[in-house]
mmCIF file of C-alpha atoms in Angstrom:
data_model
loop_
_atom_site.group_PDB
_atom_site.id
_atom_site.type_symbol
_atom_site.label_atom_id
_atom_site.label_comp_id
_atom_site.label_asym_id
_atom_site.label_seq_id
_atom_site.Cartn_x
_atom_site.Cartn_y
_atom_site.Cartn_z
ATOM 1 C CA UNK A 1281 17.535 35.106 146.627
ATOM 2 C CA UNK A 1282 14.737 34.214 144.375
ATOM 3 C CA UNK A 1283 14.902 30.038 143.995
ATOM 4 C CA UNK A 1284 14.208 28.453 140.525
ATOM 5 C CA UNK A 1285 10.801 27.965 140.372
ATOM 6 C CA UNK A 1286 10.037 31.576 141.770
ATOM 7 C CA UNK A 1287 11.968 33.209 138.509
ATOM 8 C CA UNK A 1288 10.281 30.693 136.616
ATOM 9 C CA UNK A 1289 6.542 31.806 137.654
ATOM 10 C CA UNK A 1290 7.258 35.812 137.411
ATOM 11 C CA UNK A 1291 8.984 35.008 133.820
ATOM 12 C CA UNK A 1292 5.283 33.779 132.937
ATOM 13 C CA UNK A 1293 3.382 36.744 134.007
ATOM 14 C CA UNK A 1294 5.030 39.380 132.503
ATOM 15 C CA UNK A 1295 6.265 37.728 129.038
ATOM 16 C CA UNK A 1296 4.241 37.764 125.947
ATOM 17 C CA UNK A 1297 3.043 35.165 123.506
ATOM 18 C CA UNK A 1298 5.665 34.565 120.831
ATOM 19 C CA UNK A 1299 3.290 34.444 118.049
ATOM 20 C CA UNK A 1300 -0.147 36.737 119.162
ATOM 21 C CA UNK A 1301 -3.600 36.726 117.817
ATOM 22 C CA UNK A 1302 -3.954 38.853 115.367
ATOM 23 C CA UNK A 1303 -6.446 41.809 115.859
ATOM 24 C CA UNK A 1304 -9.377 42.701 113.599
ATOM 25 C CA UNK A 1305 -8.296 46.013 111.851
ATOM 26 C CA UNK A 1306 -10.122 48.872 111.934
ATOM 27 C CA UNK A 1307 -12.604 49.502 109.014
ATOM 28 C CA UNK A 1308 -10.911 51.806 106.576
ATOM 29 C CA UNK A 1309 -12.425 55.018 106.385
ATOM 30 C CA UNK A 1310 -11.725 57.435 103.326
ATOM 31 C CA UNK A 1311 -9.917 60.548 104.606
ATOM 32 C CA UNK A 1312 -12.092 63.372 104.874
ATOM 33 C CA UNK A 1313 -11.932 66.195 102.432
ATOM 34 C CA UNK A 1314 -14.099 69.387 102.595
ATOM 35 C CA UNK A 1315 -15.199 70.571 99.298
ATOM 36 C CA UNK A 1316 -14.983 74.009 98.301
ATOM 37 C CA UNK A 1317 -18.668 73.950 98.004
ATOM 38 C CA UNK A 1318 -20.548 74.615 101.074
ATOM 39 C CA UNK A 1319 -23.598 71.566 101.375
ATOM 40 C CA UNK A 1320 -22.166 70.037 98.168
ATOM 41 C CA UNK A 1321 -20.884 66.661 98.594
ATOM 42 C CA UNK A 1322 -17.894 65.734 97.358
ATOM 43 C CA UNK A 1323 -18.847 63.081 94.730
ATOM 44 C CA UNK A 1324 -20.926 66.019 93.049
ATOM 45 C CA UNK A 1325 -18.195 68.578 93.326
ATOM 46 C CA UNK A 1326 -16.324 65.684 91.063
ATOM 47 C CA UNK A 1327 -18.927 64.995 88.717
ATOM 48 C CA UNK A 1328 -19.353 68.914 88.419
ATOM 49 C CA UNK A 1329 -15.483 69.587 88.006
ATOM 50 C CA UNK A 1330 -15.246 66.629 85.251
ATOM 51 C CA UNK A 1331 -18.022 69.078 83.549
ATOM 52 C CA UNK A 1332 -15.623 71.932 83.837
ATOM 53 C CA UNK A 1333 -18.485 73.682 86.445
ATOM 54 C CA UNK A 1334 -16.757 75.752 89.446
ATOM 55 C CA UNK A 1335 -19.888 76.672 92.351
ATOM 56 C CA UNK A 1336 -20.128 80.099 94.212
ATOM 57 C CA UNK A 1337 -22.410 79.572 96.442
ATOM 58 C CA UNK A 1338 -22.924 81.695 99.577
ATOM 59 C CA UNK A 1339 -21.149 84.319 101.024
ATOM 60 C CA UNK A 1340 -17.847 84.949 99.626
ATOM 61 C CA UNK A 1341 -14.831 84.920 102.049
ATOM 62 C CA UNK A 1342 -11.178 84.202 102.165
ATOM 63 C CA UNK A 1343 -11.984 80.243 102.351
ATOM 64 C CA UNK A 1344 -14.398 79.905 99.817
ATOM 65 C CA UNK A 1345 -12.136 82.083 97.338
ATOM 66 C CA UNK A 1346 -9.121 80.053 97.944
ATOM 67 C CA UNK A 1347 -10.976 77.229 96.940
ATOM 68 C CA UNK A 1348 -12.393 78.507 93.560
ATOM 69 C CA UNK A 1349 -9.079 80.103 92.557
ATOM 70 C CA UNK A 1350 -7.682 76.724 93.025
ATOM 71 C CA UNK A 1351 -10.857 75.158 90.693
ATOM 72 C CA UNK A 1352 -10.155 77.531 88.095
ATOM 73 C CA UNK A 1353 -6.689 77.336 88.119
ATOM 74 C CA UNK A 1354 -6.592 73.711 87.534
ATOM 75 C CA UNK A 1355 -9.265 73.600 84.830
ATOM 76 C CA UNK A 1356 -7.552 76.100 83.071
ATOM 77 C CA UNK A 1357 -4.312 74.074 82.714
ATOM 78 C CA UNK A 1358 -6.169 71.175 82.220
ATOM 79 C CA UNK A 1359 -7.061 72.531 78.767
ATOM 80 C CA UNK A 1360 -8.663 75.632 76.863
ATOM 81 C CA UNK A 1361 -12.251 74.646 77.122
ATOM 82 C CA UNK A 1362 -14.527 76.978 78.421
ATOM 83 C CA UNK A 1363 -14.866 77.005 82.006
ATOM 84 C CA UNK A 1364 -18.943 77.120 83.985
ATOM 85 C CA UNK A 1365 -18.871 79.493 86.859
ATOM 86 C CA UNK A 1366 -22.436 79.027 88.757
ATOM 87 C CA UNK A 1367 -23.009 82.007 90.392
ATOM 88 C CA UNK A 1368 -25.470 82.217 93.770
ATOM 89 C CA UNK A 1369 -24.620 84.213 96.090
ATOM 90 C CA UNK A 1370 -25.834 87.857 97.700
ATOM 91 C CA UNK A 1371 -21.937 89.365 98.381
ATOM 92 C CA UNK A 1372 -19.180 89.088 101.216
ATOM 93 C CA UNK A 1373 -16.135 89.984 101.597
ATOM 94 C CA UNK A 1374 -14.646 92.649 98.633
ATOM 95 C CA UNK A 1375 -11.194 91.266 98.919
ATOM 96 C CA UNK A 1376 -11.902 88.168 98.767
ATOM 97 C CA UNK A 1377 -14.111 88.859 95.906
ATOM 98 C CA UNK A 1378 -10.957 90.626 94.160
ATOM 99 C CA UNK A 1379 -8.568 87.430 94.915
ATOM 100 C CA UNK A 1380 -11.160 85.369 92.419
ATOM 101 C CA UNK A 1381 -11.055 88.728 89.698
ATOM 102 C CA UNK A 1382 -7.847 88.886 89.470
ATOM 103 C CA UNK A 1383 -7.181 85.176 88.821
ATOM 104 C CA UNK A 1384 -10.123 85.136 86.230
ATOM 105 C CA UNK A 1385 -8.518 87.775 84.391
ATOM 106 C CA UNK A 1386 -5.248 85.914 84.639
ATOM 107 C CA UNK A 1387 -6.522 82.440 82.754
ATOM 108 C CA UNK A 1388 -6.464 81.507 79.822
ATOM 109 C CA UNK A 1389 -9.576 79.516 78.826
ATOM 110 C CA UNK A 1390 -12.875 81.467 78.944
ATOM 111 C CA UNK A 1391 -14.934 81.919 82.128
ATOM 112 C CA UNK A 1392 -18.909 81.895 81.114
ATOM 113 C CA UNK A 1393 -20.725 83.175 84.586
ATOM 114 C CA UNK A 1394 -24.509 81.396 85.093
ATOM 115 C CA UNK A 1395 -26.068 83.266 87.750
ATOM 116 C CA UNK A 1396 -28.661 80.523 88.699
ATOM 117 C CA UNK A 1397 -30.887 82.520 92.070
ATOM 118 C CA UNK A 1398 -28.920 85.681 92.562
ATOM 119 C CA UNK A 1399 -26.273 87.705 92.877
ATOM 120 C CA UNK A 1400 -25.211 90.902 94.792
ATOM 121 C CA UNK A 1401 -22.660 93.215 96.725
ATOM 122 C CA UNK A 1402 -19.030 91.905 96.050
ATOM 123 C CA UNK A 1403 -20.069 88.823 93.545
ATOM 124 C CA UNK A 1404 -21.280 91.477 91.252
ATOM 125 C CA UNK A 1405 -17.227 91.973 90.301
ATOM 126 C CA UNK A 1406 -16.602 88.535 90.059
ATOM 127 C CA UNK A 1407 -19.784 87.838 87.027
ATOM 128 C CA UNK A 1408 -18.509 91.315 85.922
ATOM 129 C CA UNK A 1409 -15.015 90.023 85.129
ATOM 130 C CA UNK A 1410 -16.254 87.032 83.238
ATOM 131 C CA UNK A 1411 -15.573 86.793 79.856
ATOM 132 C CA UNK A 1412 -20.036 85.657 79.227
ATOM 133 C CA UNK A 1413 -22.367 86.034 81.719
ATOM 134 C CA UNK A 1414 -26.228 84.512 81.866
ATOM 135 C CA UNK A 1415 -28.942 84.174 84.169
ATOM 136 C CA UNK A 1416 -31.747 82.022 84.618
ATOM 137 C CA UNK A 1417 -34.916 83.972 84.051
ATOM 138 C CA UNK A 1418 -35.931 83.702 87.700
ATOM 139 C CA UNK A 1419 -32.403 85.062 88.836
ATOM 140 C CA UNK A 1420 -32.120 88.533 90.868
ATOM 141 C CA UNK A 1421 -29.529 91.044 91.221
ATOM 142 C CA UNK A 1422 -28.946 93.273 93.886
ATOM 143 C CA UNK A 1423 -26.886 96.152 93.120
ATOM 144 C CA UNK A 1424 -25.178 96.703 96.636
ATOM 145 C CA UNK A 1425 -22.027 97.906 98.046
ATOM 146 C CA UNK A 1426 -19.549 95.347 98.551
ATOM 147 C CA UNK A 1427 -18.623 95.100 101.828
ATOM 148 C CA UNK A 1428 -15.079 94.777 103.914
ATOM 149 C CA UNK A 1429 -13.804 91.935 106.207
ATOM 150 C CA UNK A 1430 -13.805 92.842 109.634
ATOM 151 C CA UNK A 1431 -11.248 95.197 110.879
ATOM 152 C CA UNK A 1432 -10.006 95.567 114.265
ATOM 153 C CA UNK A 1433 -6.422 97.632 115.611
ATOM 154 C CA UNK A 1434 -5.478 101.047 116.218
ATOM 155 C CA UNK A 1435 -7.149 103.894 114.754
ATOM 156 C CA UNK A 1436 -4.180 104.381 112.199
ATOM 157 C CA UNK A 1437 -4.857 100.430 110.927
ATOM 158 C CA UNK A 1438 -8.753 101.219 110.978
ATOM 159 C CA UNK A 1439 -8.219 104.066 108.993
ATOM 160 C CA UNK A 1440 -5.919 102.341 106.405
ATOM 161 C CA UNK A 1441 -7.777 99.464 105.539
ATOM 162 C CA UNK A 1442 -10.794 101.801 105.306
ATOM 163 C CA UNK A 1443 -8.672 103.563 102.639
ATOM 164 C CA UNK A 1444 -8.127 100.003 100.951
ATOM 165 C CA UNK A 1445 -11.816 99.710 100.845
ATOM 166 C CA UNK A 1446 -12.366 102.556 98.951
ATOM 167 C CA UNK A 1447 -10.058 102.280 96.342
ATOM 168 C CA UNK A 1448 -10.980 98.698 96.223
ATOM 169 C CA UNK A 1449 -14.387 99.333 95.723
ATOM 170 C CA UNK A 1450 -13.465 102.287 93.031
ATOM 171 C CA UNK A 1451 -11.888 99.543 91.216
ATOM 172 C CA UNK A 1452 -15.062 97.943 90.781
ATOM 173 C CA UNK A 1453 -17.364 101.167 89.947
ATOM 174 C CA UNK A 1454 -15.002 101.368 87.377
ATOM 175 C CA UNK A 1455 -15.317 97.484 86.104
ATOM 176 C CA UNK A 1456 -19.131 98.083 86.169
ATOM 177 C CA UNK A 1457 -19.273 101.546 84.427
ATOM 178 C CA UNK A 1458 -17.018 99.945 81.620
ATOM 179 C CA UNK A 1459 -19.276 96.755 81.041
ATOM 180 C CA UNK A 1460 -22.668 97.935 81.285
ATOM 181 C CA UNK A 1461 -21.912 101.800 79.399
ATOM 182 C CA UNK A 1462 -23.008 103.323 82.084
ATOM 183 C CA UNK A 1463 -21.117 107.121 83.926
ATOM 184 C CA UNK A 1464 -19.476 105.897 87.475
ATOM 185 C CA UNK A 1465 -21.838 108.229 89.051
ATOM 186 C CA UNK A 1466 -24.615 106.580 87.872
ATOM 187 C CA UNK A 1467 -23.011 103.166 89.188
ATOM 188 C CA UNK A 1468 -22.010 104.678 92.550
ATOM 189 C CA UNK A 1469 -26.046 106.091 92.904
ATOM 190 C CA UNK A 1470 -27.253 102.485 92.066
ATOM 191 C CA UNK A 1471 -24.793 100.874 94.489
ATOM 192 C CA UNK A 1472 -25.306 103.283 97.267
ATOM 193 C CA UNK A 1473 -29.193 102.938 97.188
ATOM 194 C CA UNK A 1474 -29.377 99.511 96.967
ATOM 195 C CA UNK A 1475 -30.959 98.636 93.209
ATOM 196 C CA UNK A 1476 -32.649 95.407 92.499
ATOM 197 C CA UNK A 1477 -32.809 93.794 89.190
ATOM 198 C CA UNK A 1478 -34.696 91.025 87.468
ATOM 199 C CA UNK A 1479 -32.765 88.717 85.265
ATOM 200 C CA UNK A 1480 -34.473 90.528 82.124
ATOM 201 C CA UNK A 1481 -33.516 94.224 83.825
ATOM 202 C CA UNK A 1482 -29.818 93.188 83.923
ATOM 203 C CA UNK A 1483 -29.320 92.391 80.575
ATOM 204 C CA UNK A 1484 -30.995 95.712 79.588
ATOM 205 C CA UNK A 1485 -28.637 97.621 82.576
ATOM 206 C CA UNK A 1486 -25.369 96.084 80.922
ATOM 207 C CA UNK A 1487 -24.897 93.300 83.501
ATOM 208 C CA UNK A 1488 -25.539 90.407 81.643
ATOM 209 C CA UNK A 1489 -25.623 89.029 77.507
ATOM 210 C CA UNK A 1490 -28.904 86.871 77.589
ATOM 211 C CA UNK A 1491 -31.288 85.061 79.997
ATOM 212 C CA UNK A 1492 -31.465 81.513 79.977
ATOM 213 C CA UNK A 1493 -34.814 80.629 77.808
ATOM 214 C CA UNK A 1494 -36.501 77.387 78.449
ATOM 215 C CA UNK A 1495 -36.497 74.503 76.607
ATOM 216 C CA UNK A 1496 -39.265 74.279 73.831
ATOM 217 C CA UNK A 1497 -41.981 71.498 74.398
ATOM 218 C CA UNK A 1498 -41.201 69.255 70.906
ATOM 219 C CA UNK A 1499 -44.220 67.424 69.469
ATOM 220 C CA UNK A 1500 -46.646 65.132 71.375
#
């Protein structure tokens, strides 16, 4: 049996201090975001979304749609005001492409499309469902088949989404024969072999209104 000052000594190594020192807090760090703008950070995606500007930069997939659907969904409740879609990039994924088409044609406020380097493949439907579209004069185009996501499965799933493709990919022959006047076989020829464009060419193909002039030197 433990005697008195035994219980006394083990009650002082394992209690605690009543009233501890406090510890220095961690710094705060802001919690991490990722903007919907690959390489953009995110105060400039802010100061670009307070100008009503939505970014497609790079290759278009399922994650970088998501993210301008939900851009141009909030701008467009936020108010009727015209809304800036920057266009760079040379295609991805058709459905994804589609996802973004079919919400443009779904808002509201206008949608102008800038195309400020290039655009190609699957973007091509995306400035095509715009309600303006522009270029920079140095902007190219590159008339290109849009291209499908990955499939993998049995031969019966292969050969359905393959299916999906191509009546995807009708759908936008037919976008593209409607806004530039041109026959779908013409569209399908220029798709198919790969046409490039200067900023000046697509407005006289039907892709585009106008090319983006420079500003005029005033007086010295």
């Amino acid at each position: 049996m433990l005697d008195r000052l035994a219980v006394r000594a083990l009650i002082r190594e394992v209690s605690v201090p009543l009233f501890p020192q406090p510890s220095h807090p961690p710094e705060w760090q802001p919690p991490h975001s990722p903007g919907i703008t690959p390489g953009f950070p995110g105060w400039l995606e802010e100061r670009l979304f307070d100008q009503r500007i939505v970014m497609l930069r790079g290759q278009l997939n399922a994650e970088t749609a998501s993210g301008i659907v939900a851009a141009l969904l909030t701008l467009d409740s936020a108010g009727p005001e015209a809304i800036h879609l920057h266009v760079s990039s040379s295609g991805g994924d058709l459905s994804a492409a589609l996802s973004v088409v079919d919400v443009l044609d779904a808002l509201a406020a206008p949608v102008h499309a800038l195309v400020t380097a290039e655009a190609g493949g699957a973007a091509l439907a995306v400035i095509a469902a715009a309600d303006q579209r522009a270029a920079y004069r140095h902007a190219r185009f590159k008339l290109s088949e849009p291209r499908t996501a990955g499939v993998t499965g049995t031969a019966d799933e292969v050969a359905a989404a393959a299916g999906q493709h191509l009546r995807e990919l009708e759908e936008v022959v037919i976008r593209l024969a409607e806004l530039t006047g041109k026959p779908r076989s013409r569209i399908e020829d220029d798709l198919s072999g790969g046409r490039s464009l200067s900023a000046a060419e697509a407005v006289d193909y039907g892709l585009i209104d106008e090319v983006v002039t420079p500003k005029k030197n005033g007086p010295r």
